[in-house]
mmCIF file of C-alpha atoms and ligand atoms in Angstrom:
data_model
loop_
_atom_site.group_PDB
_atom_site.id
_atom_site.type_symbol
_atom_site.label_atom_id
_atom_site.label_comp_id
_atom_site.label_asym_id
_atom_site.label_seq_id
_atom_site.Cartn_x
_atom_site.Cartn_y
_atom_site.Cartn_z
ATOM 1 C CA MET A 760 -11.021 17.216 -30.543
ATOM 2 C CA SER A 761 -7.280 16.593 -30.225
ATOM 3 C CA LYS A 762 -6.084 13.222 -29.038
ATOM 4 C CA VAL A 763 -5.337 12.853 -25.335
ATOM 5 C CA HIS A 764 -2.697 10.353 -24.222
ATOM 6 C CA ASN A 765 -4.422 8.814 -21.241
ATOM 7 C CA PHE A 766 -2.075 7.247 -18.681
ATOM 8 C CA SER A 767 -4.698 7.162 -15.913
ATOM 9 C CA ALA A 768 -4.095 4.568 -13.170
ATOM 10 C CA GLY A 769 -7.766 3.636 -12.882
ATOM 11 C CA PRO A 770 -10.466 3.920 -14.000
ATOM 12 C CA SER A 771 -8.371 3.932 -17.104
ATOM 13 C CA ILE A 772 -8.235 4.039 -20.859
ATOM 14 C CA LEU A 773 -10.506 1.809 -22.951
ATOM 15 C CA PRO A 774 -10.247 1.227 -26.703
ATOM 16 C CA PRO A 775 -12.014 4.070 -28.589
ATOM 17 C CA GLU A 776 -14.042 1.584 -30.639
ATOM 18 C CA VAL A 777 -15.327 0.023 -27.399
ATOM 19 C CA ILE A 778 -16.408 3.426 -26.062
ATOM 20 C CA LYS A 779 -18.195 4.089 -29.344
ATOM 21 C CA GLN A 780 -20.022 0.755 -29.390
ATOM 22 C CA ALA A 781 -20.945 1.142 -25.731
ATOM 23 C CA SER A 782 -22.400 4.585 -26.313
ATOM 24 C CA GLU A 783 -24.444 3.256 -29.224
ATOM 25 C CA ALA A 784 -25.842 0.427 -27.080
ATOM 26 C CA VAL A 785 -26.883 2.942 -24.450
ATOM 27 C CA LEU A 786 -28.971 4.663 -27.111
ATOM 28 C CA ASN A 787 -30.292 1.624 -28.961
ATOM 29 C CA PHE A 788 -29.250 -1.878 -27.984
ATOM 30 C CA ASN A 789 -29.371 -4.647 -30.624
ATOM 31 C CA ASN A 790 -31.854 -2.575 -32.661
ATOM 32 C CA LEU A 791 -34.480 -3.117 -29.957
ATOM 33 C CA ASN A 792 -35.125 0.630 -29.855
ATOM 34 C CA LEU A 793 -34.412 0.278 -26.160
ATOM 35 C CA SER A 794 -31.312 1.152 -24.200
ATOM 36 C CA LEU A 795 -28.992 -1.534 -22.876
ATOM 37 C CA ILE A 796 -29.593 -0.055 -19.418
ATOM 38 C CA GLU A 797 -33.393 -0.187 -19.514
ATOM 39 C CA ILE A 798 -34.048 -3.842 -20.352
ATOM 40 C CA SER A 799 -34.325 -6.861 -18.092
ATOM 41 C CA HIS A 800 -31.091 -8.583 -17.181
ATOM 42 C CA ARG A 801 -33.059 -11.788 -17.726
ATOM 43 C CA SER A 802 -33.961 -10.874 -21.308
ATOM 44 C CA LYS A 803 -32.405 -13.106 -23.943
ATOM 45 C CA ASP A 804 -30.428 -10.166 -25.292
ATOM 46 C CA PHE A 805 -28.700 -9.535 -21.983
ATOM 47 C CA ILE A 806 -28.223 -13.181 -21.092
ATOM 48 C CA ALA A 807 -26.343 -13.464 -24.392
ATOM 49 C CA VAL A 808 -24.061 -10.632 -23.235
ATOM 50 C CA MET A 809 -23.286 -12.330 -19.922
ATOM 51 C CA ASP A 810 -22.702 -15.685 -21.616
ATOM 52 C CA LYS A 811 -20.374 -14.123 -24.151
ATOM 53 C CA ALA A 812 -18.410 -12.214 -21.506
ATOM 54 C CA LYS A 813 -17.837 -15.444 -19.588
ATOM 55 C CA ALA A 814 -16.952 -17.395 -22.739
ATOM 56 C CA LEU A 815 -14.392 -14.747 -23.716
ATOM 57 C CA VAL A 816 -12.737 -14.903 -20.287
ATOM 58 C CA LYS A 817 -12.547 -18.687 -20.569
ATOM 59 C CA GLU A 818 -11.084 -18.546 -24.059
ATOM 60 C CA LEU A 819 -8.634 -15.665 -23.554
ATOM 61 C CA LEU A 820 -7.167 -17.021 -20.322
ATOM 62 C CA ASN A 821 -7.515 -20.681 -21.223
ATOM 63 C CA VAL A 822 -9.542 -21.306 -18.072
ATOM 64 C CA PRO A 823 -9.695 -25.060 -17.434
ATOM 65 C CA ASP A 824 -12.968 -26.886 -16.827
ATOM 66 C CA GLY A 825 -13.958 -26.978 -13.172
ATOM 67 C CA TYR A 826 -13.709 -23.202 -12.745
ATOM 68 C CA SER A 827 -16.662 -20.793 -12.614
ATOM 69 C CA ILE A 828 -16.535 -17.280 -14.004
ATOM 70 C CA LEU A 829 -18.515 -14.571 -12.238
ATOM 71 C CA PHE A 830 -19.078 -10.866 -12.853
ATOM 72 C CA LEU A 831 -20.218 -9.362 -9.554
ATOM 73 C CA GLN A 832 -20.443 -5.997 -7.847
ATOM 74 C CA GLY A 833 -18.489 -4.603 -4.922
ATOM 75 C CA GLY A 834 -15.048 -4.185 -6.438
ATOM 76 C CA ALA A 835 -11.799 -5.761 -5.359
ATOM 77 C CA SER A 836 -12.220 -4.092 -1.976
ATOM 78 C CA LEU A 837 -15.218 -6.300 -1.216
ATOM 79 C CA GLY A 838 -13.256 -9.175 -2.743
ATOM 80 C CA PHE A 839 -10.734 -8.707 0.087
ATOM 81 C CA LEU A 840 -13.533 -9.726 2.474
ATOM 82 C CA GLN A 841 -14.995 -12.464 0.265
ATOM 83 C CA VAL A 842 -11.630 -14.225 0.291
ATOM 84 C CA PRO A 843 -11.536 -15.086 4.011
ATOM 85 C CA PHE A 844 -15.300 -15.699 4.105
ATOM 86 C CA ASN A 845 -15.021 -18.353 1.420
ATOM 87 C CA TYR A 846 -11.560 -19.757 2.108
ATOM 88 C CA MET A 847 -10.515 -19.389 5.733
ATOM 89 C CA LYS A 848 -11.586 -22.223 7.988
ATOM 90 C CA VAL A 849 -13.125 -21.514 11.371
ATOM 91 C CA ASN A 850 -10.083 -21.059 13.656
ATOM 92 C CA GLY A 851 -7.952 -21.277 10.550
ATOM 93 C CA LYS A 852 -5.043 -19.263 9.277
ATOM 94 C CA ALA A 853 -4.048 -17.616 6.051
ATOM 95 C CA ALA A 854 -0.732 -16.484 4.553
ATOM 96 C CA TYR A 855 -0.346 -13.099 2.863
ATOM 97 C CA VAL A 856 2.498 -11.599 0.863
ATOM 98 C CA ASN A 857 2.440 -7.869 1.454
ATOM 99 C CA THR A 858 3.593 -5.977 -1.626
ATOM 100 C CA GLY A 859 1.758 -2.677 -1.281
ATOM 101 C CA VAL A 860 -1.306 -0.687 -0.395
ATOM 102 C CA TRP A 861 -3.834 -3.128 -1.895
ATOM 103 C CA ALA A 862 -2.101 -6.175 -0.468
ATOM 104 C CA THR A 863 -2.146 -4.509 2.962
ATOM 105 C CA LYS A 864 -5.865 -3.829 2.651
ATOM 106 C CA ALA A 865 -6.575 -7.406 1.593
ATOM 107 C CA GLN A 866 -4.697 -8.660 4.612
ATOM 108 C CA LYS A 867 -6.525 -6.318 6.973
ATOM 109 C CA GLU A 868 -9.927 -7.662 5.921
ATOM 110 C CA ALA A 869 -8.930 -11.219 6.848
ATOM 111 C CA LYS A 870 -7.955 -10.288 10.400
ATOM 112 C CA GLY A 871 -11.293 -10.899 12.067
ATOM 113 C CA PHE A 872 -11.537 -14.421 10.630
ATOM 114 C CA GLY A 873 -8.546 -16.226 12.068
ATOM 115 C CA GLU A 874 -4.802 -15.975 12.160
ATOM 116 C CA VAL A 875 -3.284 -13.829 9.448
ATOM 117 C CA LEU A 876 0.353 -14.549 8.709
ATOM 118 C CA GLU A 877 2.283 -11.896 6.834
ATOM 119 C CA ILE A 878 4.874 -14.301 5.453
ATOM 120 C CA ALA A 879 6.760 -11.653 3.470
ATOM 121 C CA SER A 880 6.661 -7.896 3.028
ATOM 122 C CA SER A 881 8.515 -5.225 1.084
ATOM 123 C CA LYS A 882 7.324 -2.436 3.343
ATOM 124 C CA ASP A 883 10.893 -1.897 4.625
ATOM 125 C CA LYS A 884 11.757 -0.299 1.266
ATOM 126 C CA ASN A 885 8.469 1.455 0.529
ATOM 127 C CA PHE A 886 7.212 -1.556 -1.466
ATOM 128 C CA SER A 887 9.789 -1.024 -4.201
ATOM 129 C CA TYR A 888 10.462 -4.740 -4.724
ATOM 130 C CA ILE A 889 8.778 -8.159 -4.722
ATOM 131 C CA PRO A 890 9.934 -10.391 -1.855
ATOM 132 C CA LYS A 891 11.489 -13.622 -3.161
ATOM 133 C CA SER A 892 12.600 -15.933 -0.378
ATOM 134 C CA TYR A 893 9.958 -16.927 2.107
ATOM 135 C CA GLN A 894 8.366 -20.079 3.420
ATOM 136 C CA ILE A 895 4.755 -20.807 2.620
ATOM 137 C CA PRO A 896 3.276 -22.546 5.665
ATOM 138 C CA GLY A 897 1.831 -25.891 4.640
ATOM 139 C CA ASP A 898 -0.947 -25.686 7.212
ATOM 140 C CA ALA A 899 -2.419 -22.320 6.167
ATOM 141 C CA ASP A 900 -5.788 -22.412 4.401
ATOM 142 C CA TYR A 901 -4.552 -20.277 1.509
ATOM 143 C CA LEU A 902 -1.823 -18.004 0.204
ATOM 144 C CA HIS A 903 -2.877 -14.541 -0.986
ATOM 145 C CA ILE A 904 -0.814 -12.472 -3.406
ATOM 146 C CA THR A 905 -1.340 -9.262 -5.408
ATOM 147 C CA SER A 906 0.061 -9.888 -8.890
ATOM 148 C CA ASN A 907 0.673 -6.236 -9.771
ATOM 149 C CA ASN A 908 1.323 -3.464 -7.319
ATOM 150 C CA THR A 909 -0.555 -0.624 -8.994
ATOM 151 C CA ILE A 910 0.679 2.172 -6.737
ATOM 152 C CA PHE A 911 4.390 1.398 -6.312
ATOM 153 C CA GLY A 912 4.887 -0.138 -9.762
ATOM 154 C CA THR A 913 6.104 -3.661 -9.041
ATOM 155 C CA GLN A 914 4.847 -6.953 -10.477
ATOM 156 C CA PHE A 915 5.339 -10.648 -9.820
ATOM 157 C CA LYS A 916 7.241 -11.943 -12.872
ATOM 158 C CA ASN A 917 6.987 -15.497 -11.557
ATOM 159 C CA PHE A 918 4.278 -16.649 -9.212
ATOM 160 C CA PRO A 919 5.147 -18.551 -6.053
ATOM 161 C CA VAL A 920 4.959 -22.313 -6.271
ATOM 162 C CA SER A 921 2.438 -23.093 -3.575
ATOM 163 C CA ARG A 922 1.204 -26.383 -2.230
ATOM 164 C CA ILE A 923 -1.651 -24.643 -0.451
ATOM 165 C CA PRO A 924 -4.485 -22.982 -2.424
ATOM 166 C CA MET A 925 -3.251 -19.760 -4.031
ATOM 167 C CA ILE A 926 -5.512 -16.728 -4.436
ATOM 168 C CA ALA A 927 -4.531 -13.651 -6.429
ATOM 169 C CA ASP A 928 -5.799 -10.118 -6.745
ATOM 170 C CA MET A 929 -5.015 -9.410 -10.417
ATOM 171 C CA SER A 930 -6.989 -6.172 -10.639
ATOM 172 C CA SER A 931 -4.286 -4.235 -12.437
ATOM 173 C CA ASP A 932 -2.713 -6.806 -14.742
ATOM 174 C CA ILE A 933 -5.374 -9.331 -15.711
ATOM 175 C CA PHE A 934 -5.356 -10.038 -19.477
ATOM 176 C CA SER A 935 -2.029 -8.211 -19.800
ATOM 177 C CA ARG A 936 0.029 -11.421 -20.033
ATOM 178 C CA LYS A 937 -0.370 -15.157 -20.212
ATOM 179 C CA ILE A 938 -1.131 -16.894 -16.927
ATOM 180 C CA ASP A 939 -1.709 -20.493 -15.913
ATOM 181 C CA VAL A 940 -5.099 -20.359 -14.206
ATOM 182 C CA SER A 941 -4.666 -23.886 -12.856
ATOM 183 C CA GLN A 942 -2.009 -22.542 -10.437
ATOM 184 C CA PHE A 943 -4.753 -20.668 -8.600
ATOM 185 C CA ASP A 944 -7.840 -21.628 -6.637
ATOM 186 C CA MET A 945 -9.241 -18.172 -7.141
ATOM 187 C CA ILE A 946 -8.380 -15.082 -9.173
ATOM 188 C CA TYR A 947 -10.174 -11.783 -8.868
ATOM 189 C CA ALA A 948 -9.901 -8.481 -10.683
ATOM 190 C CA GLY A 949 -11.864 -5.253 -10.639
ATOM 191 C CA ALA A 950 -12.800 -4.244 -14.171
ATOM 192 C CA GLN A 951 -11.641 -0.654 -14.220
ATOM 193 C CA LYS A 952 -7.971 -1.103 -15.106
ATOM 194 C CA ASN A 953 -7.682 -3.568 -17.950
ATOM 195 C CA MET A 954 -11.204 -4.692 -18.709
ATOM 196 C CA GLY A 955 -13.984 -2.143 -18.561
ATOM 197 C CA PRO A 956 -15.630 0.603 -16.556
ATOM 198 C CA ALA A 957 -15.850 0.529 -12.758
ATOM 199 C CA GLY A 958 -18.807 -1.366 -11.394
ATOM 200 C CA THR A 959 -18.005 -5.017 -11.874
ATOM 201 C CA ILE A 960 -15.392 -7.442 -10.652
ATOM 202 C CA LEU A 961 -14.362 -10.669 -12.311
ATOM 203 C CA PHE A 962 -13.954 -13.804 -10.196
ATOM 204 C CA ILE A 963 -12.490 -17.033 -11.541
ATOM 205 C CA VAL A 964 -13.252 -19.649 -8.922
ATOM 206 C CA LYS A 965 -12.197 -23.285 -8.768
ATOM 207 C CA ASP A 966 -15.466 -25.021 -7.928
ATOM 208 C CA SER A 967 -13.871 -27.742 -5.824
ATOM 209 C CA SER A 968 -12.186 -25.132 -3.592
ATOM 210 C CA LEU A 969 -15.475 -23.988 -2.058
ATOM 211 C CA GLY A 970 -17.495 -25.235 0.895
ATOM 212 C CA LYS A 971 -14.546 -26.254 3.050
ATOM 213 C CA THR A 972 -14.550 -23.652 5.795
ATOM 214 C CA GLY A 973 -17.354 -24.750 8.126
ATOM 215 C CA ARG A 974 -18.334 -21.103 8.217
ATOM 216 C CA GLU A 975 -21.707 -19.390 7.778
ATOM 217 C CA ILE A 976 -21.351 -17.126 4.780
ATOM 218 C CA PRO A 977 -23.861 -14.323 4.060
ATOM 219 C CA THR A 978 -25.625 -15.234 0.820
ATOM 220 C CA MET A 979 -24.364 -12.284 -1.194
ATOM 221 C CA LEU A 980 -20.761 -12.963 -0.188
ATOM 222 C CA ASP A 981 -20.940 -16.707 -0.791
ATOM 223 C CA PHE A 982 -19.503 -17.637 -4.194
ATOM 224 C CA ARG A 983 -21.781 -20.683 -4.265
ATOM 225 C CA SER A 984 -24.914 -18.462 -4.427
ATOM 226 C CA HIS A 985 -23.501 -16.664 -7.431
ATOM 227 C CA ILE A 986 -22.312 -19.804 -9.186
ATOM 228 C CA LYS A 987 -25.763 -21.337 -8.684
ATOM 229 C CA GLY A 988 -27.355 -18.140 -10.004
ATOM 230 C CA GLU A 989 -24.995 -18.147 -13.018
ATOM 231 C CA SER A 990 -23.724 -14.699 -12.068
ATOM 232 C CA MET A 991 -27.316 -13.422 -11.904
ATOM 233 C CA PHE A 992 -28.217 -14.256 -8.315
ATOM 234 C CA ASN A 993 -29.173 -10.607 -8.145
ATOM 235 C CA THR A 994 -29.212 -7.924 -10.821
ATOM 236 C CA PRO A 995 -25.747 -7.789 -12.364
ATOM 237 C CA PRO A 996 -24.082 -4.473 -13.259
ATOM 238 C CA VAL A 997 -25.329 -4.672 -16.836
ATOM 239 C CA PHE A 998 -23.445 -1.732 -18.323
ATOM 240 C CA ALA A 999 -20.090 -2.673 -16.797
ATOM 241 C CA VAL A 1000 -20.495 -6.290 -17.907
ATOM 242 C CA TYR A 1001 -21.443 -5.220 -21.425
ATOM 243 C CA VAL A 1002 -18.452 -2.905 -21.832
ATOM 244 C CA SER A 1003 -16.131 -5.549 -20.363
ATOM 245 C CA MET A 1004 -17.476 -7.991 -22.937
ATOM 246 C CA LEU A 1005 -16.734 -5.512 -25.722
ATOM 247 C CA THR A 1006 -13.187 -4.982 -24.445
ATOM 248 C CA LEU A 1007 -12.558 -8.715 -24.282
ATOM 249 C CA GLN A 1008 -13.887 -9.068 -27.821
ATOM 250 C CA TRP A 1009 -11.508 -6.273 -28.884
ATOM 251 C CA LEU A 1010 -8.650 -8.153 -27.245
ATOM 252 C CA LYS A 1011 -9.585 -11.371 -29.013
ATOM 253 C CA ASP A 1012 -9.954 -9.660 -32.413
ATOM 254 C CA ASN A 1013 -6.466 -8.173 -32.086
ATOM 255 C CA GLY A 1014 -4.676 -11.392 -31.237
ATOM 256 C CA GLY A 1015 -5.603 -12.173 -27.645
ATOM 257 C CA VAL A 1016 -3.422 -12.222 -24.567
ATOM 258 C CA GLU A 1017 -0.321 -13.344 -26.484
ATOM 259 C CA TRP A 1018 -0.485 -10.225 -28.667
ATOM 260 C CA MET A 1019 -1.218 -8.096 -25.620
ATOM 261 C CA GLU A 1020 1.760 -9.463 -23.698
ATOM 262 C CA LYS A 1021 4.093 -8.634 -26.595
ATOM 263 C CA THR A 1022 2.668 -5.135 -27.032
ATOM 264 C CA ASN A 1023 2.827 -4.450 -23.300
ATOM 265 C CA GLN A 1024 6.466 -5.568 -23.268
ATOM 266 C CA GLN A 1025 7.270 -3.149 -26.112
ATOM 267 C CA LYS A 1026 5.585 -0.309 -24.237
ATOM 268 C CA ALA A 1027 7.400 -1.151 -20.994
ATOM 269 C CA ASP A 1028 10.788 -1.477 -22.760
ATOM 270 C CA LEU A 1029 10.325 1.906 -24.406
ATOM 271 C CA MET A 1030 9.255 3.591 -21.166
ATOM 272 C CA TYR A 1031 11.865 2.074 -18.854
ATOM 273 C CA GLY A 1032 14.541 2.471 -21.511
ATOM 274 C CA GLU A 1033 14.020 6.219 -21.383
ATOM 275 C CA ILE A 1034 13.721 6.380 -17.586
ATOM 276 C CA ASP A 1035 17.100 4.607 -17.306
ATOM 277 C CA ARG A 1036 18.791 6.544 -20.117
ATOM 278 C CA ASN A 1037 17.622 10.041 -19.281
ATOM 279 C CA PRO A 1038 19.906 11.593 -16.642
ATOM 280 C CA LEU A 1039 17.094 13.787 -15.303
ATOM 281 C CA PHE A 1040 14.896 10.875 -14.184
ATOM 282 C CA GLU A 1041 15.082 7.882 -11.925
ATOM 283 C CA GLY A 1042 12.834 4.820 -11.602
ATOM 284 C CA THR A 1043 11.533 4.043 -8.113
ATOM 285 C CA ALA A 1044 11.038 0.275 -8.353
ATOM 286 C CA ASN A 1045 13.631 -2.489 -8.270
ATOM 287 C CA LYS A 1046 14.571 -3.170 -11.914
ATOM 288 C CA THR A 1047 13.871 -6.898 -11.935
ATOM 289 C CA ASP A 1048 10.432 -6.389 -10.385
ATOM 290 C CA ARG A 1049 9.249 -3.430 -12.437
ATOM 291 C CA SER A 1050 5.625 -3.505 -13.498
ATOM 292 C CA ASN A 1051 4.767 -3.577 -17.189
ATOM 293 C CA MET A 1052 1.513 -1.842 -16.270
ATOM 294 C CA ASN A 1053 2.534 1.036 -13.985
ATOM 295 C CA ALA A 1054 5.922 2.690 -14.433
ATOM 296 C CA THR A 1055 6.875 4.851 -11.443
ATOM 297 C CA PHE A 1056 9.627 7.445 -11.689
ATOM 298 C CA VAL A 1057 10.790 10.716 -10.181
ATOM 299 C CA LEU A 1058 12.749 13.759 -11.243
ATOM 300 C CA LYS A 1059 16.217 13.794 -9.724
ATOM 301 C CA ASP A 1060 15.850 17.549 -9.278
ATOM 302 C CA GLU A 1061 12.437 18.462 -7.889
ATOM 303 C CA ASN A 1062 13.045 22.101 -8.836
ATOM 304 C CA LEU A 1063 12.458 21.178 -12.469
ATOM 305 C CA LYS A 1064 8.965 19.865 -11.757
ATOM 306 C CA GLU A 1065 6.971 22.825 -13.005
ATOM 307 C CA GLU A 1066 8.879 22.964 -16.256
ATOM 308 C CA PHE A 1067 8.454 19.248 -16.956
ATOM 309 C CA ASP A 1068 4.773 19.353 -15.975
ATOM 310 C CA ASN A 1069 4.142 22.178 -18.416
ATOM 311 C CA MET A 1070 5.793 20.217 -21.200
ATOM 312 C CA TRP A 1071 3.824 16.974 -20.841
ATOM 313 C CA LYS A 1072 0.589 18.877 -20.383
ATOM 314 C CA ALA A 1073 1.273 20.752 -23.615
ATOM 315 C CA ALA A 1074 1.729 17.375 -25.361
ATOM 316 C CA ASN A 1075 -1.832 16.358 -24.371
ATOM 317 C CA ILE A 1076 -0.616 13.807 -21.852
ATOM 318 C CA SER A 1077 -3.013 13.096 -19.002
ATOM 319 C CA GLY A 1078 -2.897 11.138 -15.753
ATOM 320 C CA ILE A 1079 0.826 10.686 -15.034
ATOM 321 C CA VAL A 1080 0.937 12.365 -11.622
ATOM 322 C CA GLY A 1081 2.249 9.786 -9.133
ATOM 323 C CA HIS A 1082 0.308 8.411 -6.191
ATOM 324 C CA ARG A 1083 0.818 10.468 -3.024
ATOM 325 C CA ASP A 1084 2.627 7.518 -1.368
ATOM 326 C CA VAL A 1085 5.380 7.538 -4.003
ATOM 327 C CA GLY A 1086 5.350 11.072 -5.421
ATOM 328 C CA GLY A 1087 6.808 11.865 -8.816
ATOM 329 C CA TYR A 1088 5.163 10.249 -11.808
ATOM 330 C CA ARG A 1089 3.318 7.065 -12.684
ATOM 331 C CA ALA A 1090 2.718 6.159 -16.301
ATOM 332 C CA SER A 1091 0.037 3.488 -16.371
ATOM 333 C CA MET A 1092 0.307 1.525 -19.598
ATOM 334 C CA TYR A 1093 -2.757 -0.655 -19.494
ATOM 335 C CA ASN A 1094 -3.863 -2.837 -22.411
ATOM 336 C CA ALA A 1095 -5.769 -0.141 -24.291
ATOM 337 C CA LEU A 1096 -2.934 2.409 -24.170
ATOM 338 C CA PRO A 1097 -1.269 2.490 -27.600
ATOM 339 C CA LEU A 1098 2.509 2.301 -28.024
ATOM 340 C CA GLU A 1099 2.247 5.674 -29.761
ATOM 341 C CA SER A 1100 1.188 7.332 -26.482
ATOM 342 C CA VAL A 1101 4.270 5.968 -24.709
ATOM 343 C CA GLN A 1102 6.375 7.322 -27.584
ATOM 344 C CA VAL A 1103 4.832 10.781 -27.068
ATOM 345 C CA LEU A 1104 5.768 10.724 -23.377
ATOM 346 C CA VAL A 1105 9.283 9.491 -24.145
ATOM 347 C CA ASP A 1106 9.714 12.249 -26.745
ATOM 348 C CA VAL A 1107 8.673 14.842 -24.153
ATOM 349 C CA MET A 1108 11.259 13.457 -21.710
ATOM 350 C CA LYS A 1109 13.952 13.676 -24.407
ATOM 351 C CA ALA A 1110 12.952 17.221 -25.359
ATOM 352 C CA PHE A 1111 13.006 18.171 -21.686
ATOM 353 C CA GLU A 1112 16.546 16.828 -21.336
ATOM 354 C CA LYS A 1113 17.673 18.811 -24.392
ATOM 355 C CA LYS A 1114 16.185 21.980 -22.979
ATOM 356 C CA GLN A 1115 18.184 21.569 -19.776
ATOM 357 C CA GLY A 1116 21.293 21.506 -21.996
HETATM 358 C C1 LIG B 1449 -7.532 -0.670 -8.011
HETATM 359 C C2 LIG B 1449 -7.166 -1.868 -7.235
HETATM 360 C C3 LIG B 1449 -7.989 -2.368 -6.216
HETATM 361 C C4 LIG B 1449 -9.260 -1.674 -5.749
HETATM 362 O O1 LIG B 1449 -10.329 -1.915 -6.531
HETATM 363 P P1 LIG B 1449 -11.781 -1.326 -6.122
HETATM 364 O O2 LIG B 1449 -12.595 -1.772 -7.282
HETATM 365 O O3 LIG B 1449 -11.660 0.148 -6.017
HETATM 366 O O4 LIG B 1449 -12.202 -1.948 -4.856
HETATM 367 C C5 LIG B 1449 -7.594 -3.530 -5.585
HETATM 368 N N1 LIG B 1449 -6.456 -4.170 -5.924
HETATM 369 C C6 LIG B 1449 -5.632 -3.711 -6.892
HETATM 370 C C7 LIG B 1449 -4.409 -4.459 -7.225
HETATM 371 C C8 LIG B 1449 -5.967 -2.543 -7.567
HETATM 372 O O5 LIG B 1449 -5.150 -2.083 -8.529
#
């Protein structure tokens, strides 16, 4: 089998050793002669998996005491709804920074709960930048941001300084760089970009931020039920949690988030360096806001599309077709994508330029 360079935007590439270990555990977990997916989630073998996954999150992100770590189901899209349920007061209001498709969806889910203030938006320029100057209303219940704009390829390089509780959807850049968790009351991230397979979502919740809304919250959407149940209020997505645990262990073994941040910077420098140098291509995002996870770019001459597409396909590159809202190409360079794969793409772009003469 020849190596495929997998730039998929999500679900996305995982380390090959993680895929191998995961497949072994599906056949025979911990030498129990049982599969990981056919034992009780309350067995000591699985509880150890959940405990380790949480401990790795705490260690890798330096999560302070006073925060709970949960692995739940429903994805970030249900998270959009859990945010106002758990944080917006009855007759309250919330502030949202709109930086793209996911941020827009998050905002939409809060609408039935109270007043939703879109305090900044980059929609005027097809979400190609991160808004910088805006006022955060001191009387809103929370500020919601999306740290990385997966579709349009922009990323907050600095987070807003907020005096009200800050909540972030970090689905597409969690564990890709160092963060200060104490800046946030809640962080959430679907697993399928930087952490594991689809099917689980990570929540990092400041315990003291809960229980302030005066609102009835359905049990399954109430973070307090899940904290009380130690992330096993109901059956957790055992396979997704297990593979996430393996990926986090892989990250730790290789040098943790610090190592990852450096490697991701190298990948991004290589990729954007070529996009800027090569006269046939053009980046679509504002340079200072460009995402280290998702590089978006277009061909200056659309007529060359077929020729370029044939070349990257022949180089075993997969998953760089851009989202329909942006067009062109999107190279997603998540944690598990090796620098070598970016080099292969860059070499194809150079060879393509040469061919055009
Ligand atoms: C992929 C993505 C989502 C959606 O996650 P689901 O698990 O499909 O609900 C939300 N936010 C961001 C930033 C994403 O990249």
